[in-house]
PDB file of C-alpha atoms in Angstrom:
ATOM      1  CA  UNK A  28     156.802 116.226 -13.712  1.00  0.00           C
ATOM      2  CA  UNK A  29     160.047 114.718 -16.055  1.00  0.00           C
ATOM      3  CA  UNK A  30     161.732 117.190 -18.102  1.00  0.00           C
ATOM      4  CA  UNK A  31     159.760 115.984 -21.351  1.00  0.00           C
ATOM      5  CA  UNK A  32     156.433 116.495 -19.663  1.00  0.00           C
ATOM      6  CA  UNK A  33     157.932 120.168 -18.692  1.00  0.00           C
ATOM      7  CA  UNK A  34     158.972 121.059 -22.434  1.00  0.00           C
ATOM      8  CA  UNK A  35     156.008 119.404 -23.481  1.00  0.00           C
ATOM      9  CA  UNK A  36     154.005 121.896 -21.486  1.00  0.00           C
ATOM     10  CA  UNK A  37     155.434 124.871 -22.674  1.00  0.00           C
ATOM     11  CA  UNK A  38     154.913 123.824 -26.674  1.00  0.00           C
ATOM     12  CA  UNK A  39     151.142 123.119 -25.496  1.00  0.00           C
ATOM     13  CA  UNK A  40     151.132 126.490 -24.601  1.00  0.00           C
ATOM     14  CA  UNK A  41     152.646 127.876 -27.802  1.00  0.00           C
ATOM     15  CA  UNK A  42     149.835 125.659 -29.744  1.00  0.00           C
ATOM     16  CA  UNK A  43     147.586 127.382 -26.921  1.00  0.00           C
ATOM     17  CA  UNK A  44     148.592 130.894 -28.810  1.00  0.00           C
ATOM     18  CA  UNK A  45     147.467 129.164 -32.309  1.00  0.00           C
ATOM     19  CA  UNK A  46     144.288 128.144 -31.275  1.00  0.00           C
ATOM     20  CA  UNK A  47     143.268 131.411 -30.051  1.00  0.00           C
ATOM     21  CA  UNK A  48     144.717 132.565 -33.561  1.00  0.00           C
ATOM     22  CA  UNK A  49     142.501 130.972 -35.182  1.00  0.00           C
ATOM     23  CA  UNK A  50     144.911 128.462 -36.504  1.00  0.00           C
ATOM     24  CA  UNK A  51     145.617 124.837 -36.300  1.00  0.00           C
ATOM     25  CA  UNK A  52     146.882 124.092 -32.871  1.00  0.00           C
ATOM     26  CA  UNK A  53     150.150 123.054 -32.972  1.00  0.00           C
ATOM     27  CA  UNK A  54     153.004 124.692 -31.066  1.00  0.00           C
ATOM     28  CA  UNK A  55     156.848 123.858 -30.633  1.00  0.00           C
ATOM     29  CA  UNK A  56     160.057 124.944 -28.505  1.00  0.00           C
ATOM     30  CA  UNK A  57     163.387 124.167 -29.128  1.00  0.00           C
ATOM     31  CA  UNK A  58     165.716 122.740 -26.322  1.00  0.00           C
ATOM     32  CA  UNK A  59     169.704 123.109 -25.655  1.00  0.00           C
ATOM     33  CA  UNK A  60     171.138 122.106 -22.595  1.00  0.00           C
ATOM     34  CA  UNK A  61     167.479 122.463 -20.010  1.00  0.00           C
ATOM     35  CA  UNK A  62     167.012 126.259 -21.547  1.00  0.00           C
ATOM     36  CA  UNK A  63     164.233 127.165 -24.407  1.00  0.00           C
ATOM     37  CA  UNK A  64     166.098 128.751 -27.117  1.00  0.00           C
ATOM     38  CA  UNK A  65     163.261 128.560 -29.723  1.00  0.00           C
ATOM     39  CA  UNK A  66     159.627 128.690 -29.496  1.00  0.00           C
ATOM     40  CA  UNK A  67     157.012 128.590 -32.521  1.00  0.00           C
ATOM     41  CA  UNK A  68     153.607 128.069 -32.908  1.00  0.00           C
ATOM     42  CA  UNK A  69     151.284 127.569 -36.386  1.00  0.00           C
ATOM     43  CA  UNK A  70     150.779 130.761 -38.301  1.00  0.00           C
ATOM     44  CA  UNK A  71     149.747 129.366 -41.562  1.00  0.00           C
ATOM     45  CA  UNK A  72     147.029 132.001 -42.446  1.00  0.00           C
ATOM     46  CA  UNK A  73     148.208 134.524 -40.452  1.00  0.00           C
ATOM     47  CA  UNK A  74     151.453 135.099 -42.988  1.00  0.00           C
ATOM     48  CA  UNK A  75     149.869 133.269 -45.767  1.00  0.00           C
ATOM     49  CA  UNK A  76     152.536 131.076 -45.832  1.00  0.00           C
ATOM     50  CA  UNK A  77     152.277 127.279 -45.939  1.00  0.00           C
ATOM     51  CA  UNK A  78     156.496 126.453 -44.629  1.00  0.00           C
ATOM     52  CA  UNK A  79     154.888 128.598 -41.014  1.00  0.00           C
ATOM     53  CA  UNK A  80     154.818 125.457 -39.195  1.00  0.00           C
ATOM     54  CA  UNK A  81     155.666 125.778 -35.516  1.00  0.00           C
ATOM     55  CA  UNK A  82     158.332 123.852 -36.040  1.00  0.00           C
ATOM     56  CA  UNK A  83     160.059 125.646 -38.586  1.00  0.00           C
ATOM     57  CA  UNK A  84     159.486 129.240 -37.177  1.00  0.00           C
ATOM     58  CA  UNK A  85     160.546 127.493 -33.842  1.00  0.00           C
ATOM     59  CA  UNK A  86     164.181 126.661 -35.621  1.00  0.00           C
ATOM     60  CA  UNK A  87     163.974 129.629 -36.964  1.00  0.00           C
ATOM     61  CA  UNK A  88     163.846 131.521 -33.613  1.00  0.00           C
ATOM     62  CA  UNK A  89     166.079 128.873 -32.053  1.00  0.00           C
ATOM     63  CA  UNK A  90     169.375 129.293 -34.787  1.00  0.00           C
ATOM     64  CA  UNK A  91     168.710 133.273 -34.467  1.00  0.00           C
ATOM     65  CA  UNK A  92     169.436 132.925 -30.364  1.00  0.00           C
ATOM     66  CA  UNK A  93     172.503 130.503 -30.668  1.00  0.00           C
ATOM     67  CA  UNK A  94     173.506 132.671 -34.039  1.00  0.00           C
ATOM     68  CA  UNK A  95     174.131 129.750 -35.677  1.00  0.00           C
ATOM     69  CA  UNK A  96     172.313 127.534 -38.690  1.00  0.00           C
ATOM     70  CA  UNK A  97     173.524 124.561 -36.799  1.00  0.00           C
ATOM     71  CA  UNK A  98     171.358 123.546 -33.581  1.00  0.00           C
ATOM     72  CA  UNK A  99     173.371 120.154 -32.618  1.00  0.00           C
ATOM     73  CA  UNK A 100     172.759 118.860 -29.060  1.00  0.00           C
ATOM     74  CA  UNK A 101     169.513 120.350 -29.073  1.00  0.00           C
ATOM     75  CA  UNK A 102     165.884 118.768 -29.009  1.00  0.00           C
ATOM     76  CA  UNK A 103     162.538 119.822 -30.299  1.00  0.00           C
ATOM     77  CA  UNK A 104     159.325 119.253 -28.646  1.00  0.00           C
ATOM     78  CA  UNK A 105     156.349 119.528 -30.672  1.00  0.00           C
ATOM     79  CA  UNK A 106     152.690 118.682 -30.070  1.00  0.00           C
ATOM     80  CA  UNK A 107     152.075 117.035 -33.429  1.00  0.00           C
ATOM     81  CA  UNK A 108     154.176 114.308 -35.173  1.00  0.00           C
ATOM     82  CA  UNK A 109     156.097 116.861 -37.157  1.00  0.00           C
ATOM     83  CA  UNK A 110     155.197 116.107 -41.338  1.00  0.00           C
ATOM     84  CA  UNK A 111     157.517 115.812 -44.241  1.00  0.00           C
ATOM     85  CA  UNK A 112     159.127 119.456 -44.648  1.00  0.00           C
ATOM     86  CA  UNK A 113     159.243 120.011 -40.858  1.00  0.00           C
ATOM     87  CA  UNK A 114     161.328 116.575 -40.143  1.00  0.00           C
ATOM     88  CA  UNK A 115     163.820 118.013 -43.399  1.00  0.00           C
ATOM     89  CA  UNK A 116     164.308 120.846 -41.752  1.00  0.00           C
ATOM     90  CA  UNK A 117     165.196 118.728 -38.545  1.00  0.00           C
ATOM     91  CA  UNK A 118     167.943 117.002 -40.863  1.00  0.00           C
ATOM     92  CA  UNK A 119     169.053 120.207 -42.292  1.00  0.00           C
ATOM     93  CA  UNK A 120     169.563 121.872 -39.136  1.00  0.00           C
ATOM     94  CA  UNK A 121     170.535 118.878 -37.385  1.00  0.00           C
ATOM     95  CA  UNK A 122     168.762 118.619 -34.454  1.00  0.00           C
ATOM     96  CA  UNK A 123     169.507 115.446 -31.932  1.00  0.00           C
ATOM     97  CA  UNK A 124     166.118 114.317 -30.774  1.00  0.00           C
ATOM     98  CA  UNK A 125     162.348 114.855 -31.833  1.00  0.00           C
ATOM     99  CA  UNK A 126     159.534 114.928 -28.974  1.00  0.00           C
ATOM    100  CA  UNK A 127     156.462 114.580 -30.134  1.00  0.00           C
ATOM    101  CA  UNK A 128     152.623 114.547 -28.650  1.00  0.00           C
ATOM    102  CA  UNK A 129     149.971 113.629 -30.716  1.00  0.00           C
ATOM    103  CA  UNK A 130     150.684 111.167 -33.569  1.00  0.00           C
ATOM    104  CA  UNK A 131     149.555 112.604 -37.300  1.00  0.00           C
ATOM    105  CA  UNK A 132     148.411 109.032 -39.115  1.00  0.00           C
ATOM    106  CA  UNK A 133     148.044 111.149 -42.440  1.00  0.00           C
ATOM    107  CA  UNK A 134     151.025 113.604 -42.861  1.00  0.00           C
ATOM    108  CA  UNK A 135     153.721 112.464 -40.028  1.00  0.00           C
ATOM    109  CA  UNK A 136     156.882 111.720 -41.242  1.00  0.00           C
ATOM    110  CA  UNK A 137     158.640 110.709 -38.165  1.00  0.00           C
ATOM    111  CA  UNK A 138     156.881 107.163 -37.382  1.00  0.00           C
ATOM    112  CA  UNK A 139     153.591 107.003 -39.284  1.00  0.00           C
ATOM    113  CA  UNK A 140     155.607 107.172 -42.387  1.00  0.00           C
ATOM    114  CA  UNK A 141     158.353 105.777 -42.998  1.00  0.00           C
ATOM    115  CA  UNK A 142     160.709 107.726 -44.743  1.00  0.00           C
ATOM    116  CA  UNK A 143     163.815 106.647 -42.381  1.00  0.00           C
ATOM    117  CA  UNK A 144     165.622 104.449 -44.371  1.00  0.00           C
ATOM    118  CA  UNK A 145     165.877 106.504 -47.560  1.00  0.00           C
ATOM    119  CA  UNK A 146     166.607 109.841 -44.912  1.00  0.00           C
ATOM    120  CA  UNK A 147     169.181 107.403 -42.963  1.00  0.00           C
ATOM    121  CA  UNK A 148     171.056 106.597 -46.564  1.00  0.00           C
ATOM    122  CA  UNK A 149     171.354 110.314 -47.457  1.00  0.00           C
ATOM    123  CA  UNK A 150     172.189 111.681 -44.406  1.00  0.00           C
ATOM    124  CA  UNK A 151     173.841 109.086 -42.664  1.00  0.00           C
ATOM    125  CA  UNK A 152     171.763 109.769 -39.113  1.00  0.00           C
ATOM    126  CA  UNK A 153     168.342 110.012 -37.938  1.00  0.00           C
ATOM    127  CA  UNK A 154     167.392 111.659 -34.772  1.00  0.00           C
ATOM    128  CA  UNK A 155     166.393 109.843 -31.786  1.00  0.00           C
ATOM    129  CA  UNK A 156     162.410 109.954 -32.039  1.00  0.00           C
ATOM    130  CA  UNK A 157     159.941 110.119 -28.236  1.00  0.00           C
ATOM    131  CA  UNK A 158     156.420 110.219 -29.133  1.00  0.00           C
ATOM    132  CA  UNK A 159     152.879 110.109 -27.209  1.00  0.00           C
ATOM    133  CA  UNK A 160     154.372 113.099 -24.761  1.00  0.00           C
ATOM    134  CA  UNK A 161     151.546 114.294 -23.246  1.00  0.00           C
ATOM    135  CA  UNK A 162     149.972 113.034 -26.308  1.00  0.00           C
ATOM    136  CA  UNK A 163     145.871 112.835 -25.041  1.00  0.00           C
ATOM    137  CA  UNK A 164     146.139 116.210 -24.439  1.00  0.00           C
ATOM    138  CA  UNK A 165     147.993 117.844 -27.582  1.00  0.00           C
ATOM    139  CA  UNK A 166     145.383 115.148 -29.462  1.00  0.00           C
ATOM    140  CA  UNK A 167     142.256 116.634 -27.647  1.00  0.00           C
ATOM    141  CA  UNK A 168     142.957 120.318 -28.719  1.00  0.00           C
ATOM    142  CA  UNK A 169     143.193 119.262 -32.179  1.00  0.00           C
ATOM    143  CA  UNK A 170     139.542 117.759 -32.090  1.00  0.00           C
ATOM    144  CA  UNK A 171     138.348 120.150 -31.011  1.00  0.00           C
ATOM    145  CA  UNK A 172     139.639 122.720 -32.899  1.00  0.00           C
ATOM    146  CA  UNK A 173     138.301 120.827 -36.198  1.00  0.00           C
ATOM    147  CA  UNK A 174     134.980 119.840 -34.216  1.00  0.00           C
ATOM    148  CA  UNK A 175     134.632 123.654 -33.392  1.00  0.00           C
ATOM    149  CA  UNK A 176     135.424 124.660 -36.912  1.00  0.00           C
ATOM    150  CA  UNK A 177     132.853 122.517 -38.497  1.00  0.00           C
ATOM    151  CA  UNK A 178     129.962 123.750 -36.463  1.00  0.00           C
ATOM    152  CA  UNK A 179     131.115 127.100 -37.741  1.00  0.00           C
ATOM    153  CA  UNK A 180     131.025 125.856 -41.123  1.00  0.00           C
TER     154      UNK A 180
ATOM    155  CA  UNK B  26     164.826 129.769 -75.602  1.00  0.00           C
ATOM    156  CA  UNK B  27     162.092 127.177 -74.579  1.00  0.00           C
ATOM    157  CA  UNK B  28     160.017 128.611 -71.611  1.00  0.00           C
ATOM    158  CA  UNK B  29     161.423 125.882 -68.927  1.00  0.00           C
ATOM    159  CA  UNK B  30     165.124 127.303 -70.154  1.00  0.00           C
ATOM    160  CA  UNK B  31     164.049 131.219 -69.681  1.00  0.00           C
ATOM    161  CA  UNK B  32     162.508 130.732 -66.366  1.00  0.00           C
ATOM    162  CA  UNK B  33     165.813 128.744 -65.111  1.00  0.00           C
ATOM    163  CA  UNK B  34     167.962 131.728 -66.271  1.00  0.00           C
ATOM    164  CA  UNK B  35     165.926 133.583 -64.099  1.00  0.00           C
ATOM    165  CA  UNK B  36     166.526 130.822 -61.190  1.00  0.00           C
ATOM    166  CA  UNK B  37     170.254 130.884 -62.527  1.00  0.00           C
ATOM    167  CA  UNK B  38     170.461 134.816 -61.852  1.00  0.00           C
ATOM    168  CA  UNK B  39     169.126 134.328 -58.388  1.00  0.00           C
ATOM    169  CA  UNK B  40     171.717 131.451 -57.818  1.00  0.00           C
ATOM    170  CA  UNK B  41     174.795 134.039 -58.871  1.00  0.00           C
ATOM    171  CA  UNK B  42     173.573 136.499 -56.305  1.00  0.00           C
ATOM    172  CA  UNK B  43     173.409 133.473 -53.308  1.00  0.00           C
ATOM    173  CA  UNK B  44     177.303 132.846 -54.968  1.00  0.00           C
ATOM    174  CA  UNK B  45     178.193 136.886 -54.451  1.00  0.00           C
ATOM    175  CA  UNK B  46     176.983 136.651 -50.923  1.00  0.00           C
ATOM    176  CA  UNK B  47     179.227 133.668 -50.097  1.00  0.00           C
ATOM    177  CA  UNK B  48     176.197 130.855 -49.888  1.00  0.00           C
ATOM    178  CA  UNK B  49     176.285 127.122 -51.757  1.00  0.00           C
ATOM    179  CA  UNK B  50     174.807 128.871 -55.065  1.00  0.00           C
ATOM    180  CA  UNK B  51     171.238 127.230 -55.563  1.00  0.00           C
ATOM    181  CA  UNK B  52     168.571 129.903 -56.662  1.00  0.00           C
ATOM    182  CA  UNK B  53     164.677 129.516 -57.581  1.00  0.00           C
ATOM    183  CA  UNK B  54     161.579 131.559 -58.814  1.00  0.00           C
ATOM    184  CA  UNK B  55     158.163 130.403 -58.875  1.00  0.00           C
ATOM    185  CA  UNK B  56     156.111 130.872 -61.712  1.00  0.00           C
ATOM    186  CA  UNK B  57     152.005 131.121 -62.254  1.00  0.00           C
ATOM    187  CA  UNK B  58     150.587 131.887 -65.642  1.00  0.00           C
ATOM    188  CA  UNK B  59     153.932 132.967 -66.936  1.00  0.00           C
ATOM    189  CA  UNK B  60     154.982 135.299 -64.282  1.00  0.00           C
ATOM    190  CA  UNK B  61     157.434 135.028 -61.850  1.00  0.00           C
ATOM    191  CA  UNK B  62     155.621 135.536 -58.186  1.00  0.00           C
ATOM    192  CA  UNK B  63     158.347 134.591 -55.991  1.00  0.00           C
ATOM    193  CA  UNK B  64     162.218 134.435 -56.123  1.00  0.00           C
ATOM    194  CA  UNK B  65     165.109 133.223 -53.424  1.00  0.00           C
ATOM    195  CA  UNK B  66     168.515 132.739 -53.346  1.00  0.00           C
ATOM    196  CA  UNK B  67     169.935 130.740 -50.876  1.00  0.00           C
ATOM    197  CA  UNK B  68     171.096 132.573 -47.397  1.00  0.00           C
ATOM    198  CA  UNK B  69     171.731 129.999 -44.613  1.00  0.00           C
ATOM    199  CA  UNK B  70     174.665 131.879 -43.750  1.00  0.00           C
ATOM    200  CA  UNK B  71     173.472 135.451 -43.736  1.00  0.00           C
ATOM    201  CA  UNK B  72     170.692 134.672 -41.704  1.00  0.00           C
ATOM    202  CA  UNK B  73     172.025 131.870 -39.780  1.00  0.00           C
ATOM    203  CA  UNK B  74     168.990 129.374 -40.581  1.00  0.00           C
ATOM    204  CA  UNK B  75     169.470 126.017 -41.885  1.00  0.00           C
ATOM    205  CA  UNK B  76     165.205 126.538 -43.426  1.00  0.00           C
ATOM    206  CA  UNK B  77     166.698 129.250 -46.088  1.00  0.00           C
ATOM    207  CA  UNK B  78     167.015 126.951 -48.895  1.00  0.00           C
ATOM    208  CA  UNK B  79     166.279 129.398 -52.150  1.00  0.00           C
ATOM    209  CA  UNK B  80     162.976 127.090 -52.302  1.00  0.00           C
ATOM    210  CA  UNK B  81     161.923 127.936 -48.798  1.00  0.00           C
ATOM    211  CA  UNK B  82     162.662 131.526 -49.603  1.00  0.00           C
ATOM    212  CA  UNK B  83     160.625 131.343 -52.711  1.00  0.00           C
ATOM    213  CA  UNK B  84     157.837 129.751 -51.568  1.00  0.00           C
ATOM    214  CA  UNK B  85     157.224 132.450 -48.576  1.00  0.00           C
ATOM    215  CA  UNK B  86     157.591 135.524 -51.556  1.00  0.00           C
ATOM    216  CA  UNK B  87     155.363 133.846 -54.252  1.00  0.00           C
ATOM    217  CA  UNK B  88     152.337 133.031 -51.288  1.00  0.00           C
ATOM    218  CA  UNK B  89     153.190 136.941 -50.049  1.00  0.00           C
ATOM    219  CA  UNK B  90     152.179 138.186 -53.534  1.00  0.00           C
ATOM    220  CA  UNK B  91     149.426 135.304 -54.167  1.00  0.00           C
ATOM    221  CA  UNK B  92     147.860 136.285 -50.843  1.00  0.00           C
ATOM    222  CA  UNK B  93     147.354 132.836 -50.050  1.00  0.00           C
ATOM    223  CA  UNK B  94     149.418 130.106 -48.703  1.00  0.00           C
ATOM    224  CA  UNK B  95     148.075 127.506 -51.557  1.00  0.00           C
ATOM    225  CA  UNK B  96     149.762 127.822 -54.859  1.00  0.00           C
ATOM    226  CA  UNK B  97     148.248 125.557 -56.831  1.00  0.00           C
ATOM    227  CA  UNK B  98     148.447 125.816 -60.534  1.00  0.00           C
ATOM    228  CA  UNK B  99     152.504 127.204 -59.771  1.00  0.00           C
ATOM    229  CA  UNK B 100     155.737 125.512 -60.962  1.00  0.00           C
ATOM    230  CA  UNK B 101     158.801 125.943 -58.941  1.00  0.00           C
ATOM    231  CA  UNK B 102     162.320 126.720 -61.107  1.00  0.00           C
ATOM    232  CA  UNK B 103     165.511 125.916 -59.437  1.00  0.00           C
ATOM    233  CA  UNK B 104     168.993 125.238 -59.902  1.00  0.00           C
ATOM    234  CA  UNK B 105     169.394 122.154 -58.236  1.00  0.00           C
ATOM    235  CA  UNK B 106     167.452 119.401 -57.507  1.00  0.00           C
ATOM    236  CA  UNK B 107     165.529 119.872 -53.890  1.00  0.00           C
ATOM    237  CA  UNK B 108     166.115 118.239 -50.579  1.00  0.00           C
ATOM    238  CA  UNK B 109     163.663 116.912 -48.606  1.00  0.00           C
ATOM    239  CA  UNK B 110     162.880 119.981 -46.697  1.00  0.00           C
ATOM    240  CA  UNK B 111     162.137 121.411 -49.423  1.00  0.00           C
ATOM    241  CA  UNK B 112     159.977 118.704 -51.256  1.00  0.00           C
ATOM    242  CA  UNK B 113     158.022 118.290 -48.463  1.00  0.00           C
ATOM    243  CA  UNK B 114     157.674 122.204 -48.272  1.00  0.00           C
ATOM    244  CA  UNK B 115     156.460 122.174 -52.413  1.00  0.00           C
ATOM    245  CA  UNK B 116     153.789 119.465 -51.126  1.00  0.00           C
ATOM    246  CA  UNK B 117     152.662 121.963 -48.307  1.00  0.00           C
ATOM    247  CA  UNK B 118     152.050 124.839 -50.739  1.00  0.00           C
ATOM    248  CA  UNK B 119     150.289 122.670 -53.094  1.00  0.00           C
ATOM    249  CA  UNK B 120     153.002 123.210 -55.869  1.00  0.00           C
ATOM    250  CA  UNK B 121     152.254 122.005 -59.543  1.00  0.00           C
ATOM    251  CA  UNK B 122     155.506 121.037 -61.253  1.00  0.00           C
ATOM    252  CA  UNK B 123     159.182 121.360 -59.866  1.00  0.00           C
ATOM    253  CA  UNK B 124     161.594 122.136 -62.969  1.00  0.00           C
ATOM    254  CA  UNK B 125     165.385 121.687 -61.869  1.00  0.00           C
ATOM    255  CA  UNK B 126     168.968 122.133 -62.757  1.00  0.00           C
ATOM    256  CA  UNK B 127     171.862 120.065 -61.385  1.00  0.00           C
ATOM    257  CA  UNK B 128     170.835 116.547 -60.340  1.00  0.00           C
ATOM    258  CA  UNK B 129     172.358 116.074 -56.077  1.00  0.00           C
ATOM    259  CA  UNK B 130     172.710 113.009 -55.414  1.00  0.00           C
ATOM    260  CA  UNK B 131     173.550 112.726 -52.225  1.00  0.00           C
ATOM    261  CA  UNK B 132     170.195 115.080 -50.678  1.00  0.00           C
ATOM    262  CA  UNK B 133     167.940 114.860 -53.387  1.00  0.00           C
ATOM    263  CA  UNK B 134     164.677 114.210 -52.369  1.00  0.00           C
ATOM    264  CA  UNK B 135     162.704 114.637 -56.338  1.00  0.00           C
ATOM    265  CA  UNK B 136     164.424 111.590 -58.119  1.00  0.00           C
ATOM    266  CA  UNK B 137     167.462 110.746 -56.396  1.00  0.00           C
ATOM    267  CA  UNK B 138     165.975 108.909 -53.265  1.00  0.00           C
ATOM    268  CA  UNK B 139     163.169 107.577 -53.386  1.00  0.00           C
ATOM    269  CA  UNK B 140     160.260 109.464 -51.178  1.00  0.00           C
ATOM    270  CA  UNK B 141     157.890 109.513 -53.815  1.00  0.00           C
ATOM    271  CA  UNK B 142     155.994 106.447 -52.268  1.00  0.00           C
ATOM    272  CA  UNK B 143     155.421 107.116 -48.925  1.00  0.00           C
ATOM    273  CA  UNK B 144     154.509 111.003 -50.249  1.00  0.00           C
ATOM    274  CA  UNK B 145     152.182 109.408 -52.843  1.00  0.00           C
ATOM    275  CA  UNK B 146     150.643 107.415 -49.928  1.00  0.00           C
ATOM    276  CA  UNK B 147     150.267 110.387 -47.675  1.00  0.00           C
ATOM    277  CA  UNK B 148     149.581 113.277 -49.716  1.00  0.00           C
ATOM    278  CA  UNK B 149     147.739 111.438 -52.642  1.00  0.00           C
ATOM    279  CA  UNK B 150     149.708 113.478 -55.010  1.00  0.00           C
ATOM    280  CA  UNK B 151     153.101 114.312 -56.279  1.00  0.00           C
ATOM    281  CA  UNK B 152     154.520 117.328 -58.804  1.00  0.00           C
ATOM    282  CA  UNK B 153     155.257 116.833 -62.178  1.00  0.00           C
ATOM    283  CA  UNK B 154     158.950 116.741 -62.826  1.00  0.00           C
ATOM    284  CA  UNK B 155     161.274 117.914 -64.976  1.00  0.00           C
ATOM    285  CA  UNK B 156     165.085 117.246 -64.367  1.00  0.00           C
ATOM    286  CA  UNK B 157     168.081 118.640 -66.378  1.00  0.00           C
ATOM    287  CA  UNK B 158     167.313 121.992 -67.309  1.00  0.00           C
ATOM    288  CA  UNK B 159     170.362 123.930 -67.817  1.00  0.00           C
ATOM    289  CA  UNK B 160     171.932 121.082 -65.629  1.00  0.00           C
ATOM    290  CA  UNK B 161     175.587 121.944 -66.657  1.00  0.00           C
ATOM    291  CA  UNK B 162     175.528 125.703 -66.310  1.00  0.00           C
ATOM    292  CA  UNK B 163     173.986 124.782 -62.720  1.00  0.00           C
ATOM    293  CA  UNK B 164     176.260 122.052 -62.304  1.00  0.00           C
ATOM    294  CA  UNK B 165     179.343 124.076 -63.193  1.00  0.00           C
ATOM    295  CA  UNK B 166     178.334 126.716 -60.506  1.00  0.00           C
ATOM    296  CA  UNK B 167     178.376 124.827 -57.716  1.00  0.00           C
ATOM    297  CA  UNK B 168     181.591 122.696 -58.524  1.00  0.00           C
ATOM    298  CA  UNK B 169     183.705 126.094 -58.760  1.00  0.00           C
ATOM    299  CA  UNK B 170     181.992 127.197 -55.492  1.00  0.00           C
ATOM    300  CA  UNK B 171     183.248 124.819 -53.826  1.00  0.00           C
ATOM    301  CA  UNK B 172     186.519 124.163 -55.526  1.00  0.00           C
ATOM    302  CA  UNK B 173     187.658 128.007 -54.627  1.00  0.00           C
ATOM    303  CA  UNK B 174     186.299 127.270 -51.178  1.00  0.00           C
ATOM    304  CA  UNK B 175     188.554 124.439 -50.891  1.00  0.00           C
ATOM    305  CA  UNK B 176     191.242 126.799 -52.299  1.00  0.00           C
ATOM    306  CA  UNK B 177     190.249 129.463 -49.792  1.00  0.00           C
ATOM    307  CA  UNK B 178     191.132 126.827 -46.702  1.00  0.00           C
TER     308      UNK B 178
END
């Protein structure tokens, strides 16, 4: 297994802890030098609270263990193409490199829209961007999260 | 006082207490049927976190007291003008109308790059917006922020 399919594992299993949450399965860790230093899944309705991405509540974890706002040199691995806020607060933290899973067509921000140039003006970088990471699988729990949620519906 | 110019006050006061603390001084509330539900102030440094932007920060206290995580029919106050963390974290939470100070043009994600496309695309919406209010009293706060830090070093 390469070392993105390994990371990638372990923010399947923080979307895992979602899912069984009862929200939308999408889970993150944050990587500096081979260690996890930041882990976060979706908690949306659990804290009523639409900026709980996994993503952000992964930085969140991540700048708490290197005491520091600034999380250079270090990658996130997600299981969903992170979406607008989530790839600002990439920029504003200034992560290196995004790994993502399953692409988002509506919401992502990272390839499926393309907000690079204006980001790459402003901020004068971009980070380096690895999708479809164990993608089929990150994709599949999403269906059938929604496919289970409409039969409850 | 027109309402836009009492609610910034209120923004304004939030922004002097992120300047007392030692942060960049940008402050917001958020406002539903004339009442303030949510504040912030920013504190990346006090809590080490590159996501606590005073919008962020607002956003999580206005959907603690709303109970929800959508805050529709809400307008978000704030001193200056947000980034695109924090635009993409106003689309998230379903925001009405963003009302700002000080125009940045260098991270501005409302009017001074140009987002608004792909967001309209993606989102099939965008908040009204209102630039300029109280822009000089916001303005002037930040530019003798950082000249005394420049002093300070």
């Amino acid at each position: 297994m390469n070392e993105h399919t390994r990371f990638m594992e372990m923010a399947y299993q923080e979307a895992l802890r979602a899912r069984d949450e009862g929200e939308v399965p999408v889970g993150a860790v944050i990587v500096r030098d081979r260690q996890v230093i930041g882990r976060g899944y979706n908690r949306i309705e659990a804290l009523s609270d639409a900026t709980a991405h996994a993503e952000i509540i992964a930085i969140s974890a991540a700048s708490s263990t290197a005491a520091s706002w600034r999380l250079e040199g270090c990658s996130l691995y997600v299981t969903l193409e992170p979406c607008l806020m989530c790839l600002g607060a990439i920029m504003q933290a200034r992560l290196e490199a995004v790994i993502f899973g399953a692409t988002d067509p509506r919401y992502g921000a990272v390839v499926s829209h393309i907000y690079r140039n204006e980001i790459e003006e402003a901020y004068h970088r971009f980070p380096s961007v690895t999708p479809d990471v164990l993608a089929d699988d990150c994709s599949r729990l999403l269906k059938h999260f929604f496919s289970d949620l409409r039969k409850k519906n």
